[in-house]
Amino acid sequence: MKIKAFWRVCALIGALLFAACAPSEPPSTQQPGANAAAAPSPTTAPAHTPASSPATAAETSTPAPEPQSQQWPAWPAITLVETMSGLRNPVDLAHAKDGSGRIYVVEQIGLVQAFEDGVIGQSPFMDIRDRVSCCGERGLLGLAFPADFSSSRTLYVNYTTTDPGGLHTRVSRFRLYPDVHQVDPDSEEILLQFHQPWRNHNGGQVAFGPDGYLWIGTGDGGSAADPQDNGQKGQTLLGKLLRIDVSAAAEAPYAIPPDNPFIGNDDFFDEIWAYGLRNPWRFSFDRETGDLYIADVGQNAWEEVNFQPADSPGGENYGWRIMEGNHCFNPSSGCPTAGLTLPVVEYDRISGLSITGGYVYRGQDHPALQGIYFYADYVTGNIWGLKQVNGVWESELLLDSPYNVSSFGEDEAGNLYLLHYSGTIFQVQAAGRN
């Protein structure tokens, strides 16, 4: 039975993207180390609370299903197959929807590497190190390609910068050179830029939804316990899920989708789709159903996955800092929970300390994985599957890995990849299949 020493986690976690032990961070040269925590690793699925409403929840909150003893027909065994290596702190993986089969990997320092058939390009696909503030939880954090990439030759990134002074989150559009498959760093068009009061909780995900709009995850601004209550404030972009229109028909530099939920509400910025998030490091859409999964990193006790069905009109309040997971964060406040949307699954600090959201598998090579949402913990390396069966959410520990899982990604064919922060990328496969 493996022991993962907790003291080593707290010594190292400040250098990670999703540091959970403390709001401060060590020098950026410190690398995340091997897994380590005081509690033994469980051999079966940990005691998740799969989506029950807390006793403090009001009748008007959005409850998750009551836990039931119901098993999915067969949870698959999985294995990790190394496919790419030699990277420096990979934090995101994307494809361009252009039929090329290329895979693009984001390196936190400010580089994007392009792979063809597992072979890295001779030079970086993108290099914006001159404007990226790295590292700790800062850096080049997210990459997204629009559906018209083949013709527009544009892409979108989310990164932190200290230009023009002070730490900011910046979401920008870049273009490729006309005759070279490489990003022109001078083509940057800044879409959004907002101040980060502390150096942690920067969010980082950018993704195009099935609606064609650009979705952006933002953290609560950092420190600990959200001292400015940004998660619940509508007049800040911090602690939110944003949704904007960056299409060619949009007004420069972007437009507000006409069905965004807070248009006309003076208490909320129009860009906001949902709020009450602490640090939604990774979210993803199910490419088959359009459903949205949001993994939100916890404060002291609970990591969580939130679910938003494809037909949601938006406006969800996911609870932070009123709640942490399904639990009252500050009991002395009374924790008013009317109108909150609670997570469908959570886990405690025995199972992990920093959640990394993944994807619903929709590839063709591994039918046993079909329809399962994969997520992991950065610190313990645990990898779980999540699936809704007859209206009940079931979660199972599928693998206790030795890796610091910084992110997941999928290629154009729907194959699922796991990123190890130390520089290796693995494909997630059903065990026993080549």
GROMACS .gro file of C-alpha atoms in nm:
model
  434
    1MET     CA    1   0.000   0.000   0.000
    2LYS     CA    2   0.146   0.334  -0.104
    3ILE     CA    3   0.185   0.615   0.146
    4LYS     CA    4   0.176   0.972   0.014
    5ALA     CA    5   0.329   1.199   0.275
    6PHE     CA    6   0.122   1.509   0.343
    7TRP     CA    7   0.415   1.723   0.460
    8ARG     CA    8   0.575   1.696   0.117
    9VAL     CA    9   0.253   1.805  -0.048
   10CYS     CA   10   0.238   2.125   0.158
   11ALA     CA   11   0.603   2.198   0.087
   12LEU     CA   12   0.551   2.167  -0.288
   13ILE     CA   13   0.194   2.266  -0.356
   14GLY     CA   14   0.262   2.639  -0.366
   15ALA     CA   15   0.456   2.588  -0.689
   16LEU     CA   16   0.166   2.418  -0.861
   17LEU     CA   17  -0.094   2.572  -1.086
   18PHE     CA   18  -0.372   2.492  -0.846
   19ALA     CA   19  -0.194   2.531  -0.514
   20ALA     CA   20  -0.428   2.423  -0.238
   21CYS     CA   21  -0.220   2.427   0.081
   22ALA     CA   22  -0.135   2.799   0.099
   23PRO     CA   23  -0.195   3.122  -0.088
   24SER     CA   24   0.173   3.206  -0.113
   25GLU     CA   25   0.411   3.049  -0.361
   26PRO     CA   26   0.779   2.952  -0.357
   27PRO     CA   27   1.029   3.057  -0.625
   28SER     CA   28   0.915   2.962  -0.974
   29THR     CA   29   1.216   2.737  -1.022
   30GLN     CA   30   1.083   2.489  -0.768
   31GLN     CA   31   0.937   2.189  -0.948
   32PRO     CA   32   0.649   1.979  -0.827
   33GLY     CA   33   0.775   1.666  -0.665
   34ALA     CA   34   0.667   1.308  -0.629
   35ASN     CA   35   0.332   1.228  -0.477
   36ALA     CA   36   0.325   1.215  -0.106
   37ALA     CA   37   0.046   1.230   0.164
   38ALA     CA   38  -0.008   1.098   0.512
   39ALA     CA   39  -0.318   0.889   0.444
   40PRO     CA   40  -0.293   0.556   0.262
   41SER     CA   41  -0.425   0.548  -0.091
   42PRO     CA   42  -0.765   0.374  -0.109
   43THR     CA   43  -0.789   0.063  -0.319
   44THR     CA   44  -1.149   0.124  -0.418
   45ALA     CA   45  -1.348   0.437  -0.497
   46PRO     CA   46  -1.319   0.692  -0.216
   47ALA     CA   47  -1.622   0.791  -0.013
   48HIS     CA   48  -1.748   1.060  -0.247
   49THR     CA   49  -2.075   1.220  -0.158
   50PRO     CA   50  -2.233   1.184  -0.500
   51ALA     CA   51  -2.455   1.478  -0.505
   52SER     CA   52  -2.676   1.498  -0.201
   53SER     CA   53  -2.812   1.827  -0.073
   54PRO     CA   54  -2.657   1.939   0.257
   55ALA     CA   55  -2.874   1.975   0.559
   56THR     CA   56  -2.826   2.351   0.539
   57ALA     CA   57  -2.959   2.379   0.183
   58ALA     CA   58  -3.286   2.564   0.139
   59GLU     CA   59  -3.578   2.416  -0.050
   60THR     CA   60  -3.519   2.664  -0.332
   61SER     CA   61  -3.161   2.556  -0.397
   62THR     CA   62  -3.091   2.327  -0.690
   63PRO     CA   63  -3.035   1.988  -0.524
   64ALA     CA   64  -2.822   1.711  -0.662
   65PRO     CA   65  -2.969   1.359  -0.659
   66GLU     CA   66  -2.977   1.170  -0.332
   67PRO     CA   67  -2.701   0.908  -0.304
   68GLN     CA   68  -2.823   0.557  -0.383
   69SER     CA   69  -2.664   0.217  -0.396
   70GLN     CA   70  -2.667   0.170  -0.771
   71GLN     CA   71  -2.379   0.042  -0.979
   72TRP     CA   72  -2.309   0.110  -1.341
   73PRO     CA   73  -2.294  -0.227  -1.524
   74ALA     CA   74  -1.914  -0.232  -1.536
   75TRP     CA   75  -1.656   0.029  -1.451
   76PRO     CA   76  -1.360  -0.035  -1.683
   77ALA     CA   77  -1.000  -0.084  -1.586
   78ILE     CA   78  -0.784   0.182  -1.749
   79THR     CA   79  -0.419   0.216  -1.839
   80LEU     CA   80  -0.199   0.510  -1.937
   81VAL     CA   81   0.012   0.481  -2.253
   82GLU     CA   82   0.292   0.734  -2.301
   83THR     CA   83   0.254   0.920  -2.631
   84MET     CA   84   0.454   1.244  -2.599
   85SER     CA   85   0.741   1.360  -2.379
   86GLY     CA   86   1.018   1.615  -2.343
   87LEU     CA   87   0.785   1.901  -2.253
   88ARG     CA   88   0.833   2.169  -1.992
   89ASN     CA   89   0.538   2.191  -1.754
   90PRO     CA   90   0.251   2.112  -1.994
   91VAL     CA   91  -0.082   2.252  -1.877
   92ASP     CA   92  -0.322   2.220  -2.172
   93LEU     CA   93  -0.375   2.015  -2.487
   94ALA     CA   94  -0.597   2.100  -2.782
   95HIS     CA   95  -0.666   2.023  -3.146
   96ALA     CA   96  -0.758   2.259  -3.429
   97LYS     CA   97  -1.060   2.078  -3.578
   98ASP     CA   98  -0.891   2.101  -3.919
   99GLY     CA   99  -0.846   1.734  -4.008
  100SER     CA  100  -0.467   1.753  -3.975
  101GLY     CA  101  -0.442   1.525  -3.672
  102ARG     CA  102  -0.203   1.770  -3.506
  103ILE     CA  103  -0.203   1.799  -3.129
  104TYR     CA  104  -0.106   2.127  -2.964
  105VAL     CA  105   0.040   2.131  -2.613
  106VAL     CA  106   0.063   2.444  -2.398
  107GLU     CA  107   0.377   2.488  -2.189
  108GLN     CA  108   0.316   2.714  -1.891
  109ILE     CA  109   0.619   2.933  -1.959
  110GLY     CA  110   0.454   3.075  -2.272
  111LEU     CA  111   0.511   2.822  -2.550
  112VAL     CA  112   0.281   2.602  -2.758
  113GLN     CA  113   0.430   2.292  -2.921
  114ALA     CA  114   0.272   2.117  -3.220
  115PHE     CA  115   0.289   1.738  -3.252
  116GLU     CA  116   0.226   1.530  -3.564
  117ASP     CA  117   0.207   1.154  -3.512
  118GLY     CA  118   0.365   1.202  -3.170
  119VAL     CA  119   0.664   1.395  -3.307
  120ILE     CA  120   0.725   1.750  -3.186
  121GLY     CA  121   0.784   2.027  -3.439
  122GLN     CA  122   1.133   2.163  -3.495
  123SER     CA  123   1.036   2.501  -3.350
  124PRO     CA  124   0.753   2.614  -3.123
  125PHE     CA  125   0.416   2.670  -3.284
  126MET     CA  126   0.372   2.973  -3.059
  127ASP     CA  127   0.612   3.174  -2.842
  128ILE     CA  128   0.483   3.459  -2.625
  129ARG     CA  129   0.727   3.421  -2.337
  130ASP     CA  130   0.808   3.791  -2.362
  131ARG     CA  131   0.466   3.887  -2.220
  132VAL     CA  132   0.369   3.590  -1.999
  133SER     CA  133   0.407   3.613  -1.622
  134CYS     CA  134   0.501   3.264  -1.502
  135CYS     CA  135   0.495   3.047  -1.285
  136GLY     CA  136   0.323   2.906  -0.973
  137GLU     CA  137  -0.041   2.935  -1.074
  138ARG     CA  138   0.046   3.192  -1.340
  139GLY     CA  139   0.152   3.149  -1.700
  140LEU     CA  140   0.010   3.059  -2.039
  141LEU     CA  141  -0.285   2.855  -1.914
  142GLY     CA  142  -0.533   2.785  -2.194
  143LEU     CA  143  -0.565   2.750  -2.572
  144ALA     CA  144  -0.871   2.723  -2.797
  145PHE     CA  145  -0.922   2.694  -3.172
  146PRO     CA  146  -1.240   2.818  -3.343
  147ALA     CA  147  -1.434   2.595  -3.580
  148ASP     CA  148  -1.317   2.806  -3.875
  149PHE     CA  149  -0.946   2.780  -3.792
  150SER     CA  150  -0.859   2.642  -4.136
  151SER     CA  151  -0.981   2.961  -4.303
  152SER     CA  152  -0.940   3.225  -4.030
  153ARG     CA  153  -0.600   3.101  -3.907
  154THR     CA  154  -0.684   3.244  -3.565
  155LEU     CA  155  -0.665   3.103  -3.213
  156TYR     CA  156  -0.734   3.219  -2.859
  157VAL     CA  157  -0.527   3.201  -2.542
  158ASN     CA  158  -0.563   3.280  -2.173
  159TYR     CA  159  -0.253   3.393  -1.985
  160THR     CA  160  -0.130   3.609  -1.699
  161THR     CA  161   0.083   3.915  -1.758
  162THR     CA  162   0.238   4.203  -1.565
  163ASP     CA  163   0.215   4.432  -1.867
  164PRO     CA  164   0.124   4.721  -1.828
  165GLY     CA  165   0.185   4.687  -1.454
  166GLY     CA  166   0.038   4.469  -1.186
  167LEU     CA  167  -0.081   4.116  -1.246
  168HIS     CA  168  -0.360   4.073  -1.501
  169THR     CA  169  -0.546   3.794  -1.673
  170ARG     CA  170  -0.550   3.846  -2.048
  171VAL     CA  171  -0.758   3.669  -2.313
  172SER     CA  172  -0.626   3.735  -2.663
  173ARG     CA  173  -0.668   3.639  -3.026
  174PHE     CA  174  -0.363   3.561  -3.240
  175ARG     CA  175  -0.318   3.485  -3.609
  176LEU     CA  176  -0.081   3.258  -3.793
  177TYR     CA  177   0.168   3.389  -4.045
  178PRO     CA  178   0.016   3.385  -4.396
  179ASP     CA  179   0.253   3.122  -4.535
  180VAL     CA  180   0.392   2.944  -4.228
  181HIS     CA  181   0.214   2.717  -3.979
  182GLN     CA  182   0.328   2.926  -3.685
  183VAL     CA  183   0.170   3.200  -3.475
  184ASP     CA  184   0.272   3.559  -3.541
  185PRO     CA  185   0.337   3.701  -3.191
  186ASP     CA  186   0.282   4.055  -3.321
  187SER     CA  187  -0.072   3.974  -3.431
  188GLU     CA  188  -0.215   3.983  -3.079
  189GLU     CA  189  -0.557   4.139  -3.031
  190ILE     CA  190  -0.648   4.171  -2.664
  191LEU     CA  191  -1.013   4.082  -2.600
  192LEU     CA  192  -1.032   4.092  -2.222
  193GLN     CA  193  -0.789   4.206  -1.955
  194PHE     CA  194  -0.861   4.237  -1.585
  195HIS     CA  195  -0.659   4.279  -1.268
  196GLN     CA  196  -0.567   3.986  -1.045
  197PRO     CA  197  -0.542   4.104  -0.681
  198TRP     CA  198  -0.326   3.805  -0.580
  199ARG     CA  199  -0.098   3.565  -0.762
  200ASN     CA  200  -0.316   3.255  -0.732
  201HIS     CA  201  -0.661   3.141  -0.849
  202ASN     CA  202  -0.629   3.265  -1.206
  203GLY     CA  203  -0.858   3.007  -1.367
  204GLY     CA  204  -0.715   2.961  -1.715
  205GLN     CA  205  -0.951   2.757  -1.933
  206VAL     CA  206  -1.077   2.888  -2.268
  207ALA     CA  207  -1.300   2.672  -2.487
  208PHE     CA  208  -1.548   2.705  -2.769
  209GLY     CA  209  -1.886   2.567  -2.675
  210PRO     CA  210  -2.120   2.383  -2.909
  211ASP     CA  211  -2.293   2.721  -2.953
  212GLY     CA  212  -1.981   2.864  -3.119
  213TYR     CA  213  -1.919   3.114  -2.840
  214LEU     CA  214  -1.595   3.146  -2.644
  215TRP     CA  215  -1.623   3.036  -2.280
  216ILE     CA  216  -1.369   3.152  -2.020
  217GLY     CA  217  -1.313   3.028  -1.664
  218THR     CA  218  -1.184   3.278  -1.408
  219GLY     CA  219  -1.068   3.227  -1.050
  220ASP     CA  220  -1.177   3.436  -0.753
  221GLY     CA  221  -0.860   3.648  -0.751
  222GLY     CA  222  -0.668   3.449  -0.496
  223SER     CA  223  -0.535   3.475  -0.144
  224ALA     CA  224  -0.742   3.236   0.070
  225ALA     CA  225  -1.113   3.217   0.147
  226ASP     CA  226  -1.198   3.478  -0.121
  227PRO     CA  227  -1.146   3.783   0.106
  228GLN     CA  228  -1.314   4.018  -0.145
  229ASP     CA  229  -1.610   3.782  -0.196
  230ASN     CA  230  -1.551   3.797  -0.571
  231GLY     CA  231  -1.725   3.466  -0.632
  232GLN     CA  232  -2.059   3.620  -0.531
  233LYS     CA  233  -2.013   3.971  -0.673
  234GLY     CA  234  -2.162   4.043  -1.014
  235GLN     CA  235  -1.956   4.357  -1.077
  236THR     CA  236  -1.632   4.167  -1.126
  237LEU     CA  237  -1.521   3.907  -1.378
  238LEU     CA  238  -1.342   3.709  -1.106
  239GLY     CA  239  -1.486   3.376  -0.988
  240LYS     CA  240  -1.701   3.336  -1.298
  241LEU     CA  241  -1.775   3.148  -1.616
  242LEU     CA  242  -1.780   3.400  -1.902
  243ARG     CA  243  -1.935   3.365  -2.249
  244ILE     CA  244  -1.857   3.600  -2.538
  245ASP     CA  245  -1.903   3.614  -2.916
  246VAL     CA  246  -1.572   3.639  -3.104
  247SER     CA  247  -1.707   3.555  -3.450
  248ALA     CA  248  -1.621   3.766  -3.753
  249ALA     CA  249  -1.966   3.923  -3.734
  250ALA     CA  250  -1.913   4.036  -3.375
  251GLU     CA  251  -1.836   4.394  -3.286
  252ALA     CA  252  -1.467   4.447  -3.209
  253PRO     CA  253  -1.316   4.300  -3.009
  254TYR     CA  254  -1.617   4.083  -2.912
  255ALA     CA  255  -1.993   4.095  -2.868
  256ILE     CA  256  -2.226   3.976  -2.592
  257PRO     CA  257  -2.440   3.677  -2.696
  258PRO     CA  258  -2.803   3.793  -2.694
  259ASP     CA  259  -2.910   3.513  -2.459
  260ASN     CA  260  -2.650   3.571  -2.188
  261PRO     CA  261  -2.847   3.555  -1.862
  262PHE     CA  262  -2.756   3.888  -1.701
  263ILE     CA  263  -2.811   4.128  -1.991
  264GLY     CA  264  -2.999   4.427  -1.854
  265ASN     CA  265  -2.913   4.341  -1.493
  266ASP     CA  266  -2.716   4.633  -1.350
  267ASP     CA  267  -2.576   4.411  -1.074
  268PHE     CA  268  -2.387   4.183  -1.316
  269PHE     CA  269  -2.152   4.229  -1.608
  270ASP     CA  270  -2.305   4.112  -1.936
  271GLU     CA  271  -2.016   3.871  -2.005
  272ILE     CA  272  -2.108   3.653  -1.706
  273TRP     CA  273  -2.279   3.320  -1.771
  274ALA     CA  274  -2.245   3.166  -1.422
  275TYR     CA  275  -2.083   3.262  -1.092
  276GLY     CA  276  -1.992   3.134  -0.746
  277LEU     CA  277  -1.667   2.965  -0.854
  278ARG     CA  278  -1.338   2.953  -0.665
  279ASN     CA  279  -1.087   2.834  -0.924
  280PRO     CA  280  -1.246   2.647  -1.215
  281TRP     CA  281  -0.911   2.537  -1.353
  282ARG     CA  282  -1.061   2.301  -1.611
  283PHE     CA  283  -1.409   2.272  -1.763
  284SER     CA  284  -1.524   2.090  -2.075
  285PHE     CA  285  -1.823   2.021  -2.296
  286ASP     CA  286  -1.942   1.672  -2.380
  287ARG     CA  287  -1.893   1.673  -2.757
  288GLU     CA  288  -2.198   1.448  -2.803
  289THR     CA  289  -2.456   1.604  -2.569
  290GLY     CA  290  -2.325   1.957  -2.516
  291ASP     CA  291  -2.343   1.915  -2.137
  292LEU     CA  292  -2.087   2.113  -1.938
  293TYR     CA  293  -1.864   1.981  -1.657
  294ILE     CA  294  -1.682   2.229  -1.432
  295ALA     CA  295  -1.416   2.107  -1.188
  296ASP     CA  296  -1.366   2.367  -0.913
  297VAL     CA  297  -1.063   2.356  -0.683
  298GLY     CA  298  -1.155   2.369  -0.314
  299GLN     CA  299  -1.025   2.568  -0.017
  300ASN     CA  300  -0.968   2.354   0.291
  301ALA     CA  301  -1.180   2.044   0.270
  302TRP     CA  302  -1.367   1.962  -0.052
  303GLU     CA  303  -1.297   1.936  -0.425
  304GLU     CA  304  -1.598   1.936  -0.657
  305VAL     CA  305  -1.741   1.877  -1.004
  306ASN     CA  306  -2.035   2.088  -1.117
  307PHE     CA  307  -2.269   1.987  -1.397
  308GLN     CA  308  -2.466   2.210  -1.631
  309PRO     CA  309  -2.702   2.047  -1.883
  310ALA     CA  310  -2.684   2.160  -2.244
  311ASP     CA  311  -3.026   2.325  -2.227
  312SER     CA  312  -2.936   2.545  -1.930
  313PRO     CA  313  -3.030   2.913  -1.974
  314GLY     CA  314  -2.731   3.011  -1.758
  315GLY     CA  315  -2.725   3.221  -1.443
  316GLU     CA  316  -2.618   2.938  -1.211
  317ASN     CA  317  -2.463   3.026  -0.876
  318TYR     CA  318  -2.227   2.742  -0.785
  319GLY     CA  319  -2.199   2.855  -0.426
  320TRP     CA  320  -1.848   2.977  -0.348
  321ARG     CA  321  -1.780   3.125  -0.091
  322ILE     CA  322  -2.109   3.039   0.075
  323MET     CA  323  -2.040   2.671   0.024
  324GLU     CA  324  -1.737   2.451  -0.032
  325GLY     CA  325  -1.862   2.145  -0.214
  326ASN     CA  326  -2.193   2.044  -0.058
  327HIS     CA  327  -2.088   2.189   0.277
  328CYS     CA  328  -2.129   2.521   0.451
  329PHE     CA  329  -1.795   2.702   0.420
  330ASN     CA  330  -1.852   2.938   0.712
  331PRO     CA  331  -2.120   2.799   0.947
  332SER     CA  332  -2.128   3.116   1.156
  333SER     CA  333  -2.264   3.304   0.852
  334GLY     CA  334  -2.573   3.086   0.838
  335CYS     CA  335  -2.488   2.978   0.484
  336PRO     CA  336  -2.798   3.096   0.296
  337THR     CA  337  -2.821   2.856   0.004
  338ALA     CA  338  -3.140   2.959  -0.173
  339GLY     CA  339  -3.088   2.942  -0.547
  340LEU     CA  340  -2.753   2.764  -0.539
  341THR     CA  341  -2.659   2.485  -0.780
  342LEU     CA  342  -2.469   2.222  -0.582
  343PRO     CA  343  -2.196   1.991  -0.716
  344VAL     CA  344  -2.281   1.646  -0.846
  345VAL     CA  345  -1.973   1.492  -0.689
  346GLU     CA  346  -1.711   1.593  -0.433
  347TYR     CA  347  -1.416   1.441  -0.251
  348ASP     CA  348  -1.235   1.520   0.069
  349ARG     CA  349  -0.869   1.584   0.150
  350ILE     CA  350  -0.794   1.216   0.205
  351SER     CA  351  -0.858   1.144  -0.161
  352GLY     CA  352  -0.683   1.453  -0.294
  353LEU     CA  353  -0.606   1.821  -0.261
  354SER     CA  354  -0.647   1.981  -0.604
  355ILE     CA  355  -0.898   1.864  -0.864
  356THR     CA  356  -0.816   1.856  -1.235
  357GLY     CA  357  -1.120   1.836  -1.460
  358GLY     CA  358  -1.121   1.627  -1.775
  359TYR     CA  359  -1.355   1.522  -2.055
  360VAL     CA  360  -1.634   1.282  -2.136
  361TYR     CA  361  -1.480   1.011  -2.351
  362ARG     CA  362  -1.637   1.001  -2.698
  363GLY     CA  363  -1.368   0.822  -2.896
  364GLN     CA  364  -1.422   0.503  -3.094
  365ASP     CA  365  -1.118   0.296  -2.994
  366HIS     CA  366  -1.227   0.211  -2.639
  367PRO     CA  367  -1.602   0.139  -2.615
  368ALA     CA  368  -1.571   0.053  -2.246
  369LEU     CA  369  -1.487   0.419  -2.173
  370GLN     CA  370  -1.780   0.560  -2.372
  371GLY     CA  371  -1.978   0.828  -2.189
  372ILE     CA  372  -1.754   0.842  -1.881
  373TYR     CA  373  -1.634   1.181  -1.756
  374PHE     CA  374  -1.274   1.152  -1.636
  375TYR     CA  375  -1.125   1.372  -1.367
  376ALA     CA  376  -0.820   1.348  -1.142
  377ASP     CA  377  -0.633   1.499  -0.851
  378TYR     CA  378  -0.309   1.685  -0.917
  379VAL     CA  379  -0.152   1.594  -0.585
  380THR     CA  380  -0.246   1.229  -0.526
  381GLY     CA  381  -0.265   1.122  -0.891
  382ASN     CA  382  -0.602   0.955  -0.837
  383ILE     CA  383  -0.812   0.926  -1.154
  384TRP     CA  384  -1.189   0.882  -1.132
  385GLY     CA  385  -1.476   0.820  -1.367
  386LEU     CA  386  -1.814   0.989  -1.333
  387LYS     CA  387  -2.137   0.889  -1.504
  388GLN     CA  388  -2.507   0.957  -1.461
  389VAL     CA  389  -2.710   0.637  -1.452
  390ASN     CA  390  -3.090   0.665  -1.442
  391GLY     CA  391  -3.064   1.013  -1.294
  392VAL     CA  392  -2.811   0.911  -1.027
  393TRP     CA  393  -2.448   1.020  -1.038
  394GLU     CA  394  -2.198   0.738  -0.987
  395SER     CA  395  -1.825   0.795  -0.935
  396GLU     CA  396  -1.548   0.536  -0.916
  397LEU     CA  397  -1.174   0.545  -0.857
  398LEU     CA  398  -1.028   0.394  -1.175
  399LEU     CA  399  -0.654   0.437  -1.123
  400ASP     CA  400  -0.414   0.547  -0.850
  401SER     CA  401  -0.142   0.696  -1.070
  402PRO     CA  402   0.201   0.831  -0.969
  403TYR     CA  403   0.153   1.146  -1.179
  404ASN     CA  404   0.084   1.513  -1.114
  405VAL     CA  405  -0.215   1.547  -1.345
  406SER     CA  406  -0.209   1.910  -1.460
  407SER     CA  407  -0.475   1.871  -1.729
  408PHE     CA  408  -0.658   1.647  -1.972
  409GLY     CA  409  -0.712   1.696  -2.343
  410GLU     CA  410  -0.871   1.529  -2.642
  411ASP     CA  411  -0.774   1.501  -3.006
  412GLU     CA  412  -0.997   1.535  -3.309
  413ALA     CA  413  -1.089   1.165  -3.299
  414GLY     CA  414  -1.199   1.187  -2.936
  415ASN     CA  415  -0.897   1.011  -2.785
  416LEU     CA  416  -0.834   1.122  -2.429
  417TYR     CA  417  -0.497   1.242  -2.301
  418LEU     CA  418  -0.359   1.303  -1.953
  419LEU     CA  419  -0.086   1.562  -1.893
  420HIS     CA  420   0.182   1.499  -1.630
  421TYR     CA  421   0.323   1.833  -1.514
  422SER     CA  422   0.678   1.702  -1.524
  423GLY     CA  423   0.663   1.680  -1.904
  424THR     CA  424   0.500   1.358  -2.024
  425ILE     CA  425   0.164   1.303  -2.192
  426PHE     CA  426  -0.029   0.978  -2.179
  427GLN     CA  427  -0.329   0.847  -2.369
  428VAL     CA  428  -0.603   0.710  -2.144
  429GLN     CA  429  -0.704   0.366  -2.271
  430ALA     CA  430  -0.913   0.073  -2.159
  431ALA     CA  431  -0.683  -0.189  -2.008
  432GLY     CA  432  -0.623  -0.492  -2.225
  433ARG     CA  433  -0.663  -0.312  -2.559
  434ASN     CA  434  -0.379  -0.204  -2.786
   0.00000   0.00000   0.00000
